[in-house]
Amino acid sequence: MKTTQVQLASTPEGTPTEDNFSLVEVELPSLGESEVLCETQYLSLDPYMRSQISGRHLSGAVNPGQGMSGETIARVLESRSEAFAEGDLVRVMGGWQTHSIHAATEVAPVPSGDVPASYFLSALGMPGLTAYAGLIWQAKPQAGETVLIPAATGGVGAVAGQLAKSHGCRVIGIAGGAEKCRIATEELGYDACIDRLAGDVGEQLDALSPDGVDVFFDLVGGELLHQVSQRLKVGARVILCGMIAEYNAKERMPGPPPALWIIARATVYGLVVYDFESRRQEFVDAVAPLIDAGTLLVPEDMVEGLANAPALFCRLMRGENRGKAVVKVA
Amino acid sequence: MKTTQVQLASTPEGTPTEDNFSLVEVELPSLGESEVLCETQYLSLDPYMRSQISGRHLSGAVNPGQGMSGETIARVLESRSEAFAEGDLVRVMGGWQTHSIHAATEVAPVPSGDVPASYFLSALGMPGLTAYAGLIWQAKPQAGETVLIPAATGGVGAVAGQLAKSHGCRVIGIAGGAEKCRIATEELGYDACIDRLAGDVGEQLDALSPDGVDVFFDLVGGELLHQVSQRLKVGARVILCGMIAEYNAKERMPGPPPALWIIARATVYGLVVYDFESRRQEFVDAVAPLIDAGTLLVPEDMVEGLANAPALFCRLMRGENRGKAVVKVA
């Protein structure tokens, strides 16, 4: 049994290009006791993968010559575990490949229902859990508060923005380009969206919200975090979740002067989604009804074919994706 | 009626010297309706005053030619308010001067009792409330956790360290010089104290607590905050309270890379003591019994005479004080 996989060919300097990846056929080992053979249906592409190929991510490094890792929705082709049967739909860290073998303990069932299976990689999956944990469990937004969401139409941002709106907040997005801003306000319900390519973000924020921001869900870091930290209301909450600004940098960037957070009496939370795995069902139970009701839309930027994964990932890294980046593999 | 006051003569560049202050006699206005005339007994000198004379403090600026501000314990000499009688002992922002006039609404009674009145400027006053709010209400230390306190023998640090100890924590101090470290461990009950003048603080901390720190009560900022942020345990709390490191700098220093706080899943709190004024009684009720019982010592660095206030303040700024800096004025 063979799997076709995308490997890291070389560690990118700066923004990744398709040359940094290669498509390779690899022989799979034979299926062991308590293992399942999975056929990938959907592969999730996420910004954190840039940290993995730099060797800087909590979950570990991907080095040249190794297969790219990533979460997948897969179909069980063969099972040597009583927990799973042939044909079951599962969620697993299958990686950027067509087939994979896993211990049954590493595989989670995907609930059957009307929701597209790929949603368990986005609004009902890790990006959604990230948004929910940071916004609802950490920041605890109150009706009437002003919430600022960068990468407003991305996998995490789109869920966070719509959740904030459903909690009665005034929600301002930040996105790159007029079309993304249109999606944010016209489709996702943001009250306003700042085009970061169309002028100084701080000045645009001042115009939209002269009194500042109550909640900042930071997916970017760097200069943006500094600018927003100068514009926090007293009692603000800042969720430190992602650092898109430094994905292509060689060294970590310093943070904003702590005095800004003292002046705002801010509470700043470091968010790692893995810590909230035990509360996943609570999150699904809260968000699935919003999706069913059409209150929460799930924009997906989906391409077909594993061979197109590197191109989509590079688009994601250039900020050109529209919604959650997903590859339809099977 | 005249008052003798210390004015700011010139804004210091870098560490203040006595030349930056002058002793001046000023005529007080006559006592108005609902006002009280106060005679200063004790004047509190605190690090935040360095920010005031730089024009960077939340509470406002002190410019050359203006009297220095500060909290005082005073005796009421004359009252045109029913709330206070001649002879009452009060707490008020009397400033660096022998006499002052205040609206009765700006004056708080000092409870009579066995505790020296000056303690209401230290362990039972603003520094104590700062320590209590940050450590107990924000960081919520648990028995067995490792708590790190810089400026370990100062007005805030001495209270925070002893409170952490009384909560069953392992408490590590940081202080400048062997004598302060001796006071911290032998008199105040710290489990260990790092001499910041005797080698790299990070390396000393690694040796004392290889697993890192659960709670950091930051009074310093700058490089120390960066070093400690690299050594936080998962679930750590950081209280951002003071920035001694940048008091003499012209520009605000950047903070540590936010990634360090994500890795630690840290919660970081900006602390401004004024926000906790409404809970002062709750704090006094908790701390006063510890003082009565001898569990919580109140080290004071007291000089006599208002004319000696600038010298004591300059010593405080050079980190040479031993305990809470207080001037006995009357």
XYZ file of C-alpha atoms in Angstrom:
660
model
C 0.000 0.000 0.000
C 1.395 3.343 -1.050
C 0.578 6.891 0.034
C 1.196 10.019 -1.962
C 2.474 12.751 0.317
C 3.684 16.320 0.252
C 7.085 16.638 1.861
C 9.010 19.709 2.867
C 11.748 19.960 0.229
C 13.580 22.880 1.760
C 13.089 25.244 4.672
C 11.766 28.531 3.272
C 13.536 31.811 3.821
C 10.751 34.350 4.221
C 7.440 33.653 2.528
C 7.197 30.013 1.358
C 6.937 29.185 -2.340
C 5.786 25.992 -4.064
C 9.458 25.076 -4.644
C 9.745 24.433 -0.915
C 7.511 21.358 -1.269
C 7.629 18.118 -3.266
C 5.073 15.416 -4.035
C 6.448 11.952 -3.219
C 5.109 8.409 -3.212
C 5.926 6.456 -0.050
C 5.322 2.826 0.928
C 3.167 2.451 4.050
C 4.009 -0.205 6.648
C 1.548 -3.055 7.081
C -1.351 -2.459 9.429
C -0.540 -3.382 13.032
C -2.685 -4.501 15.929
C -5.211 -1.814 17.056
C -4.387 0.355 14.050
C -6.567 1.820 11.309
C -5.765 2.602 7.670
C -7.242 5.976 6.692
C -7.948 7.521 3.310
C -7.778 11.298 3.501
C -10.933 13.135 2.442
C -10.069 16.681 3.501
C -6.802 18.262 4.667
C -6.699 21.433 6.777
C -4.057 24.055 5.976
C -3.344 26.442 8.815
C -0.979 29.324 9.581
C 0.696 27.442 12.450
C 2.318 25.157 9.854
C 4.673 28.033 9.007
C 6.010 27.786 12.569
C 6.387 24.014 12.259
C 8.605 24.285 9.185
C 10.688 26.906 11.000
C 11.107 24.459 13.875
C 9.446 26.896 16.268
C 6.042 25.349 16.963
C 4.960 23.790 20.251
C 3.770 20.673 18.407
C 7.193 19.992 16.915
C 9.228 20.683 13.774
C 8.930 19.492 10.170
C 12.348 19.221 8.535
C 13.264 18.870 4.835
C 12.588 15.333 3.631
C 9.743 14.857 6.093
C 6.055 14.743 5.251
C 4.058 17.827 6.165
C 1.744 17.300 9.100
C -1.829 18.506 9.369
C -5.305 17.610 10.545
C -7.517 15.615 8.195
C -10.983 14.183 7.845
C -10.531 10.613 6.610
C -12.470 7.471 5.761
C -11.436 4.229 7.462
C -10.399 1.761 4.722
C -9.330 -1.044 7.035
C -9.465 -1.416 10.801
C -7.709 -3.701 13.268
C -9.442 -1.976 16.169
C -12.880 -2.657 17.571
C -13.366 1.072 17.998
C -13.617 1.731 14.248
C -15.196 -0.049 11.277
C -14.481 0.190 7.572
C -16.278 3.217 6.177
C -16.217 5.290 9.380
C -15.518 8.978 8.985
C -12.804 10.158 11.388
C -10.699 13.167 12.355
C -6.967 12.508 12.671
C -3.565 14.154 12.219
C -3.211 12.401 8.867
C -0.779 14.871 7.334
C -0.510 16.113 3.763
C -1.044 12.702 2.164
C -3.631 10.441 0.604
C -3.370 7.562 3.081
C -2.104 7.110 6.594
C -1.968 4.553 9.384
C -2.746 5.419 12.999
C -3.242 3.832 16.377
C -6.984 3.813 17.005
C -6.401 5.938 20.124
C -5.187 8.806 17.913
C -8.372 8.816 15.836
C -11.641 10.586 16.716
C -15.026 9.828 15.197
C -16.740 12.557 13.158
C -20.394 12.835 14.170
C -22.770 12.046 11.341
C -25.243 14.770 10.460
C -26.170 17.406 7.938
C -23.036 19.493 8.357
C -20.365 19.059 5.660
C -17.536 16.906 7.025
C -14.948 19.557 6.157
C -16.507 21.865 8.774
C -14.849 19.655 11.396
C -11.583 21.137 10.151
C -12.836 24.711 10.401
C -15.732 26.162 12.398
C -16.379 22.884 14.252
C -12.708 21.931 14.403
C -9.453 23.309 15.712
C -9.832 26.851 14.290
C -13.340 27.053 15.712
C -12.225 25.729 19.083
C -9.391 28.280 19.052
C -11.856 31.098 18.394
C -14.302 29.843 21.000
C -11.723 29.271 23.732
C -10.075 32.655 23.257
C -13.166 34.744 22.761
C -15.739 33.071 24.989
C -13.769 31.307 27.706
C -10.884 33.748 28.049
C -12.059 37.201 26.913
C -15.698 36.766 28.038
C -17.127 39.517 25.799
C -20.083 41.520 27.072
C -22.887 42.937 24.950
C -21.994 46.394 23.701
C -18.238 45.900 23.921
C -15.992 46.577 20.946
C -14.145 43.493 19.703
C -11.315 43.672 17.161
C -10.494 40.635 14.992
C -7.569 40.563 12.561
C -7.458 38.013 9.726
C -11.178 38.620 9.918
C -12.227 36.179 7.189
C -9.722 33.412 7.999
C -10.310 30.105 9.736
C -10.147 31.451 13.285
C -11.159 35.052 12.613
C -14.400 34.282 10.793
C -15.642 32.188 13.706
C -14.452 34.650 16.365
C -16.069 37.594 14.585
C -19.416 35.886 14.200
C -19.355 34.600 17.784
C -18.662 38.113 19.053
C -21.546 39.414 16.973
C -23.860 36.732 18.373
C -22.877 37.948 21.865
C -24.102 41.446 21.077
C -20.703 43.029 20.577
C -19.665 45.691 18.116
C -17.215 43.767 15.929
C -14.478 45.371 13.848
C -12.407 43.215 11.537
C -9.026 43.748 9.921
C -8.353 42.134 6.545
C -6.067 42.568 3.551
C -7.938 44.100 0.627
C -11.338 45.457 -0.296
C -12.815 42.098 -1.287
C -12.039 40.481 2.082
C -13.463 43.524 3.837
C -16.620 43.193 1.751
C -16.936 39.517 2.755
C -16.412 40.489 6.412
C -19.124 43.141 6.516
C -21.619 41.874 3.932
C -21.423 38.137 4.525
C -20.035 37.593 8.023
C -21.831 40.446 9.745
C -18.878 42.533 10.954
C -19.950 46.061 11.818
C -16.882 47.404 10.039
C -13.664 46.100 8.531
C -10.305 47.854 8.290
C -8.394 47.264 5.050
C -4.812 46.950 6.276
C -3.553 47.540 2.738
C -5.429 50.843 2.449
C -3.661 52.981 5.051
C -2.482 53.059 8.643
C -4.441 50.559 10.727
C -4.189 52.641 13.907
C -5.627 55.720 12.213
C -8.455 53.722 10.661
C -9.206 52.209 14.055
C -9.228 55.670 15.672
C -11.821 56.793 13.136
C -14.026 53.737 13.671
C -13.678 53.481 17.438
C -12.247 56.655 19.003
C -12.745 55.260 22.513
C -10.645 52.180 21.814
C -11.116 48.452 21.983
C -12.391 46.154 24.728
C -11.238 42.828 23.281
C -8.407 42.177 20.826
C -8.080 38.642 19.494
C -4.503 38.803 18.332
C -3.554 36.500 15.495
C -0.792 38.734 14.162
C 1.539 40.158 16.814
C 4.311 42.575 15.835
C 3.446 46.156 14.967
C -0.302 45.500 14.947
C -0.239 44.327 18.565
C 1.694 47.469 19.454
C -0.770 49.755 17.677
C -3.811 48.121 19.236
C -2.226 48.074 22.699
C -2.090 51.880 22.477
C -5.839 51.888 21.865
C -7.245 49.612 24.573
C -10.071 50.657 26.831
C -9.685 50.294 30.582
C -10.403 46.673 31.466
C -9.478 45.365 28.013
C -8.644 41.735 27.284
C -5.997 40.691 24.779
C -5.853 37.114 23.510
C -2.360 36.207 22.330
C -3.026 33.448 19.840
C -0.990 33.785 16.671
C 1.987 35.631 15.316
C 1.485 35.867 11.573
C 3.708 38.964 11.583
C 6.750 36.939 12.534
C 6.158 33.671 10.706
C 8.649 34.659 8.065
C 11.075 36.363 10.458
C 14.177 34.656 11.780
C 13.937 36.024 15.294
C 11.074 36.663 17.629
C 9.843 40.257 17.686
C 9.624 42.106 21.003
C 6.187 42.852 22.420
C 4.582 46.209 23.116
C 5.771 48.224 26.128
C 4.100 46.648 29.180
C 3.167 50.151 30.364
C 0.449 50.189 27.703
C -1.175 47.183 29.348
C -0.861 48.717 32.805
C -2.520 51.926 31.616
C -5.399 49.855 30.185
C -5.536 47.521 33.213
C -5.526 44.873 30.513
C -5.661 41.145 31.085
C -3.555 39.321 28.510
C -4.043 35.612 27.881
C -1.673 33.227 26.138
C -3.851 30.808 24.160
C -2.853 27.306 23.086
C -5.815 25.434 21.660
C -4.555 21.996 22.735
C -5.285 22.949 26.347
C -9.006 23.075 25.558
C -9.306 19.649 23.919
C -11.190 18.339 26.952
C -13.888 20.967 26.412
C -14.330 20.277 22.676
C -17.836 18.811 23.042
C -19.031 21.854 24.992
C -17.788 24.022 22.121
C -19.389 21.846 19.406
C -22.680 21.869 21.303
C -22.608 25.668 21.357
C -21.516 26.315 17.776
C -23.253 23.563 15.775
C -26.727 25.051 16.393
C -25.498 28.437 15.151
C -24.325 26.791 11.938
C -27.584 24.858 11.559
C -29.552 28.061 12.057
C -27.502 29.885 9.459
C -26.314 32.385 12.077
C -22.709 31.341 11.682
C -21.378 30.981 8.150
C -18.341 28.866 7.374
C -16.396 30.372 4.482
C -14.049 27.781 3.005
C -11.302 28.286 0.481
C -11.223 24.765 -0.933
C -9.014 23.337 -3.690
C -9.206 19.822 -5.137
C -6.270 17.452 -5.236
C -3.337 16.988 -2.881
C -0.963 18.312 -5.538
C -2.576 21.727 -5.107
C -1.934 21.863 -1.352
C 1.401 23.725 -1.610
C -0.096 26.424 -3.828
C -3.000 26.965 -1.434
C -0.657 27.041 1.557
C 1.497 29.668 -0.171
C -1.611 31.728 -0.890
C -2.558 31.430 2.773
C 0.901 32.645 3.745
C 0.540 35.633 1.407
C -2.841 36.401 3.013
C -4.681 35.721 -0.237
C -7.027 32.976 0.979
C -10.769 33.587 1.296
C -11.960 31.683 4.324
C -10.600 28.522 5.870
C -7.999 26.803 3.649
C -9.007 23.187 2.989
C -7.807 20.647 0.405
C -10.295 18.083 -0.903
C -8.007 15.090 -1.289
C -10.071 11.976 -2.115
C -0.127 80.246 57.766
C 2.952 79.058 55.939
C 3.981 75.586 54.761
C 7.477 74.426 54.049
C 7.515 72.298 50.926
C 9.877 70.413 48.656
C 9.473 71.498 45.054
C 10.863 69.974 41.904
C 13.649 72.368 40.904
C 14.500 70.692 37.609
C 13.455 67.563 35.743
C 16.188 64.962 36.227
C 17.996 63.365 33.352
C 18.575 59.798 34.423
C 18.856 59.066 38.134
C 17.640 62.018 40.232
C 20.029 63.888 42.518
C 19.318 66.224 45.438
C 19.973 69.195 43.131
C 16.724 68.406 41.358
C 14.773 69.501 44.457
C 14.501 72.691 46.512
C 13.029 73.507 49.928
C 10.657 76.493 49.743
C 8.339 78.313 52.134
C 4.886 78.976 50.701
C 1.880 80.879 52.065
C -1.236 78.726 52.426
C -4.654 80.136 51.511
C -7.154 80.635 54.328
C -9.237 77.663 55.308
C -12.453 77.380 53.272
C -15.826 75.873 54.018
C -15.671 72.065 54.500
C -11.882 72.106 54.462
C -9.310 70.869 56.949
C -5.824 72.143 57.756
C -3.405 69.238 58.150
C 0.001 68.994 59.755
C 2.073 66.283 58.115
C 3.322 63.569 60.445
C 4.710 61.049 57.938
C 5.359 61.315 54.200
C 5.537 58.269 51.934
C 8.230 58.174 49.235
C 7.502 55.756 46.411
C 9.045 54.722 43.091
C 6.024 55.944 41.089
C 7.106 59.516 41.892
C 9.899 59.089 39.366
C 7.219 58.683 36.684
C 5.375 61.742 37.920
C 8.410 63.989 37.521
C 8.915 62.580 34.021
C 5.311 63.476 33.227
C 4.478 59.842 32.516
C 2.344 58.792 35.467
C -1.371 58.058 35.346
C -1.950 60.348 38.338
C -0.452 63.360 36.575
C 2.833 65.215 36.182
C 4.935 67.277 38.586
C 6.775 70.044 36.742
C 9.682 72.248 37.901
C 8.448 74.894 40.327
C 5.655 72.672 41.610
C 5.504 70.969 44.982
C 6.146 67.245 44.983
C 3.045 65.187 45.643
C 2.804 62.184 47.907
C 0.662 60.405 50.437
C 0.896 61.488 54.055
C -0.347 60.697 57.517
C -1.356 64.014 59.080
C -2.882 65.530 62.197
C -5.887 67.823 61.759
C -4.936 71.272 63.157
C -8.153 73.003 62.236
C -11.369 71.773 60.708
C -14.284 73.483 59.002
C -15.930 70.123 58.355
C -18.128 68.120 60.677
C -16.411 64.970 59.472
C -13.115 65.779 61.210
C -12.121 67.319 64.525
C -8.904 68.984 65.632
C -6.414 66.275 66.599
C -7.767 63.589 64.275
C -5.179 61.444 62.517
C -5.852 61.219 58.786
C -4.442 59.874 55.527
C -4.318 62.341 52.649
C -2.317 63.259 49.525
C -0.619 66.013 51.494
C 2.532 66.192 49.383
C 6.126 66.832 50.425
C 5.310 69.612 52.863
C 4.716 70.388 56.512
C 1.147 71.670 56.207
C -1.635 71.360 53.677
C -5.299 72.226 53.191
C -7.804 69.757 51.752
C -11.493 69.325 51.124
C -12.772 66.981 53.819
C -13.885 64.573 51.080
C -10.237 64.027 50.109
C -9.235 63.015 53.619
C -9.567 59.525 55.137
C -9.496 58.736 58.866
C -6.666 56.570 60.175
C -8.039 53.892 62.492
C -6.719 54.195 66.024
C -4.961 51.144 67.384
C -1.652 49.664 68.369
C -0.139 49.780 64.898
C 2.283 52.664 64.234
C 0.531 55.311 62.131
C 3.286 55.178 59.499
C 2.225 51.617 58.630
C -0.797 53.149 56.899
C 1.716 54.422 54.328
C 3.322 51.003 53.846
C 1.973 47.535 54.666
C -1.502 48.860 55.543
C -1.432 51.598 52.908
C -0.998 51.938 49.174
C 2.078 49.686 48.829
C 0.339 46.990 50.869
C -2.866 47.318 48.874
C -0.803 47.081 45.680
C 0.838 43.883 46.896
C -2.451 42.411 48.065
C -4.425 43.257 44.923
C -1.765 41.913 42.567
C -0.810 38.817 44.488
C -4.062 37.732 46.096
C -6.831 39.109 43.895
C -5.104 38.831 40.524
C -2.460 36.077 40.689
C -4.343 33.906 43.228
C -1.297 31.926 44.398
C -1.759 28.305 45.373
C 0.161 26.491 48.102
C 3.326 24.950 46.696
C 3.642 27.359 43.782
C 6.843 29.281 43.155
C 6.441 33.047 43.445
C 9.148 35.484 42.327
C 9.289 38.994 43.852
C 11.781 41.652 42.708
C 12.586 44.646 44.919
C 12.015 42.009 47.574
C 12.567 44.216 50.614
C 10.854 47.364 49.281
C 7.468 48.777 50.153
C 5.451 46.535 47.832
C 7.830 43.589 47.610
C 8.178 42.992 51.351
C 4.407 42.706 51.734
C 3.949 40.578 48.581
C 6.724 38.195 49.615
C 5.373 37.684 53.119
C 1.790 37.284 51.844
C 2.943 34.639 49.356
C 4.747 32.848 52.162
C 1.632 32.938 54.347
C -0.236 31.286 51.445
C 2.151 28.336 51.475
C 4.147 29.313 48.404
C 7.827 28.907 47.767
C 8.970 32.526 47.579
C 12.099 33.705 45.788
C 13.122 37.339 46.050
C 15.401 39.486 43.935
C 17.292 42.320 45.605
C 20.387 44.441 45.071
C 23.201 43.377 47.362
C 24.000 40.802 49.996
C 22.562 42.792 52.909
C 19.122 43.122 51.298
C 19.185 39.432 50.446
C 20.012 38.667 54.059
C 17.025 40.771 55.221
C 14.800 38.982 52.708
C 15.675 35.468 53.802
C 16.501 35.948 57.494
C 13.919 38.565 58.476
C 11.114 38.420 55.900
C 11.021 34.663 55.438
C 11.855 34.375 51.742
C 12.976 30.852 50.845
C 15.783 32.298 48.747
C 16.892 35.652 47.400
C 18.782 36.373 44.176
C 21.401 39.128 44.433
C 20.983 40.932 41.119
C 24.400 42.565 41.581
C 26.124 39.188 41.965
C 25.647 37.680 38.514
C 23.080 36.919 35.835
C 19.599 36.821 37.359
C 18.317 34.249 34.857
C 21.129 31.825 35.653
C 20.642 32.264 39.390
C 16.927 31.656 38.936
C 17.605 28.507 36.884
C 19.732 27.173 39.730
C 17.102 27.939 42.377
C 14.045 26.898 40.404
C 14.917 24.803 37.336
C 11.223 24.218 36.557
C 10.458 27.907 36.389
C 8.096 30.294 38.077
C 4.325 30.213 38.653
C 3.818 33.825 39.677
C 5.975 36.847 38.837
C 5.081 40.118 40.547
C 6.828 42.471 38.184
C 7.943 45.775 39.652
C 10.858 46.223 37.257
C 10.044 45.516 33.589
C 12.778 45.703 30.938
C 15.339 42.931 30.698
C 14.192 41.266 33.937
C 10.670 40.790 32.607
C 12.157 39.270 29.459
C 14.372 36.877 31.413
C 11.570 35.745 33.700
C 9.120 35.367 30.801
C 11.501 32.758 29.380
C 11.220 30.848 32.641
C 7.487 30.680 33.318
C 5.716 27.448 34.101
C 2.618 26.524 32.132
C -0.311 28.407 33.641
C 1.872 31.201 35.050
C 0.546 34.583 36.107
C 2.481 37.808 35.589
C 1.470 40.978 37.430
C 2.604 44.086 35.547
C 2.875 46.645 38.301
C 5.993 48.766 38.066
C 8.744 49.625 35.646
C 11.731 50.582 37.744
C 13.951 49.597 34.799
C 12.681 52.451 32.697
C 12.125 55.182 35.274
C 15.288 56.891 34.172
C 14.888 56.113 30.457
C 13.495 58.631 27.997
C 11.443 56.163 26.007
C 9.364 53.181 26.934
C 11.129 49.846 26.541
C 9.508 47.107 24.438
C 8.100 44.098 26.203
C 9.135 40.460 25.904
C 8.138 38.541 22.752
C 4.468 37.583 23.224
C 5.330 34.052 22.063
C 6.910 33.476 25.486
C 3.544 34.104 27.126
C 1.740 31.882 24.639
C 4.177 29.032 25.324
C 3.543 29.430 29.064
C -0.220 29.913 28.622
C 0.410 32.871 30.901
C -2.200 35.282 32.152
C -0.763 38.781 32.395
C -2.487 41.463 34.474
C -1.975 45.208 34.313
C -2.241 46.478 37.889
C -3.197 50.012 38.927
C -3.767 50.224 42.654
C -6.321 53.039 42.432
C -8.789 50.555 40.930
C -8.855 48.632 44.216
C -9.583 51.564 46.517
C -13.134 50.292 47.071
C -11.737 47.053 48.502
C -9.271 48.709 50.893
C -11.119 47.639 54.033
C -11.157 43.999 52.927
C -7.384 44.232 52.501
C -6.806 45.928 55.873
C -8.973 43.320 57.580
C -6.803 40.577 56.072
C -3.377 42.098 56.650
C -3.733 43.864 60.020
C -4.071 40.555 61.940
C -0.891 39.266 60.273
C 0.956 42.364 61.503
C -0.529 42.052 65.001
C 0.511 38.398 65.113
C 4.056 39.233 64.046
C 3.636 37.095 60.914
C 4.096 40.075 58.629
C 6.960 42.436 59.397
C 6.976 45.999 58.139
C 10.531 47.120 57.402
C 10.695 50.898 57.199
C 13.552 53.077 56.031
C 12.662 56.233 57.965
C 14.460 59.567 58.055
C 13.539 62.573 60.192
C 12.831 66.008 58.790
C 11.301 67.114 55.498
C 14.664 68.529 54.390
C 15.953 64.953 54.192
C 13.196 63.783 51.847
C 15.155 64.423 48.614
C 18.164 62.452 49.850
C 15.989 59.497 50.840
C 14.148 59.626 47.517
C 17.478 59.609 45.639
C 18.601 56.603 47.690
C 15.327 54.884 46.817
C 15.968 55.590 43.131
C 19.459 54.111 43.418
C 17.943 51.016 45.049
C 19.751 51.717 48.322
C 16.725 51.896 50.628
C 16.059 49.218 53.233
C 12.314 48.741 53.446
C 9.568 51.244 52.826
C 10.865 54.806 52.457
C 9.100 57.122 54.922
C 9.924 60.640 56.151
C 8.973 61.607 59.715
C 8.001 65.234 59.181
C 6.428 66.629 62.370
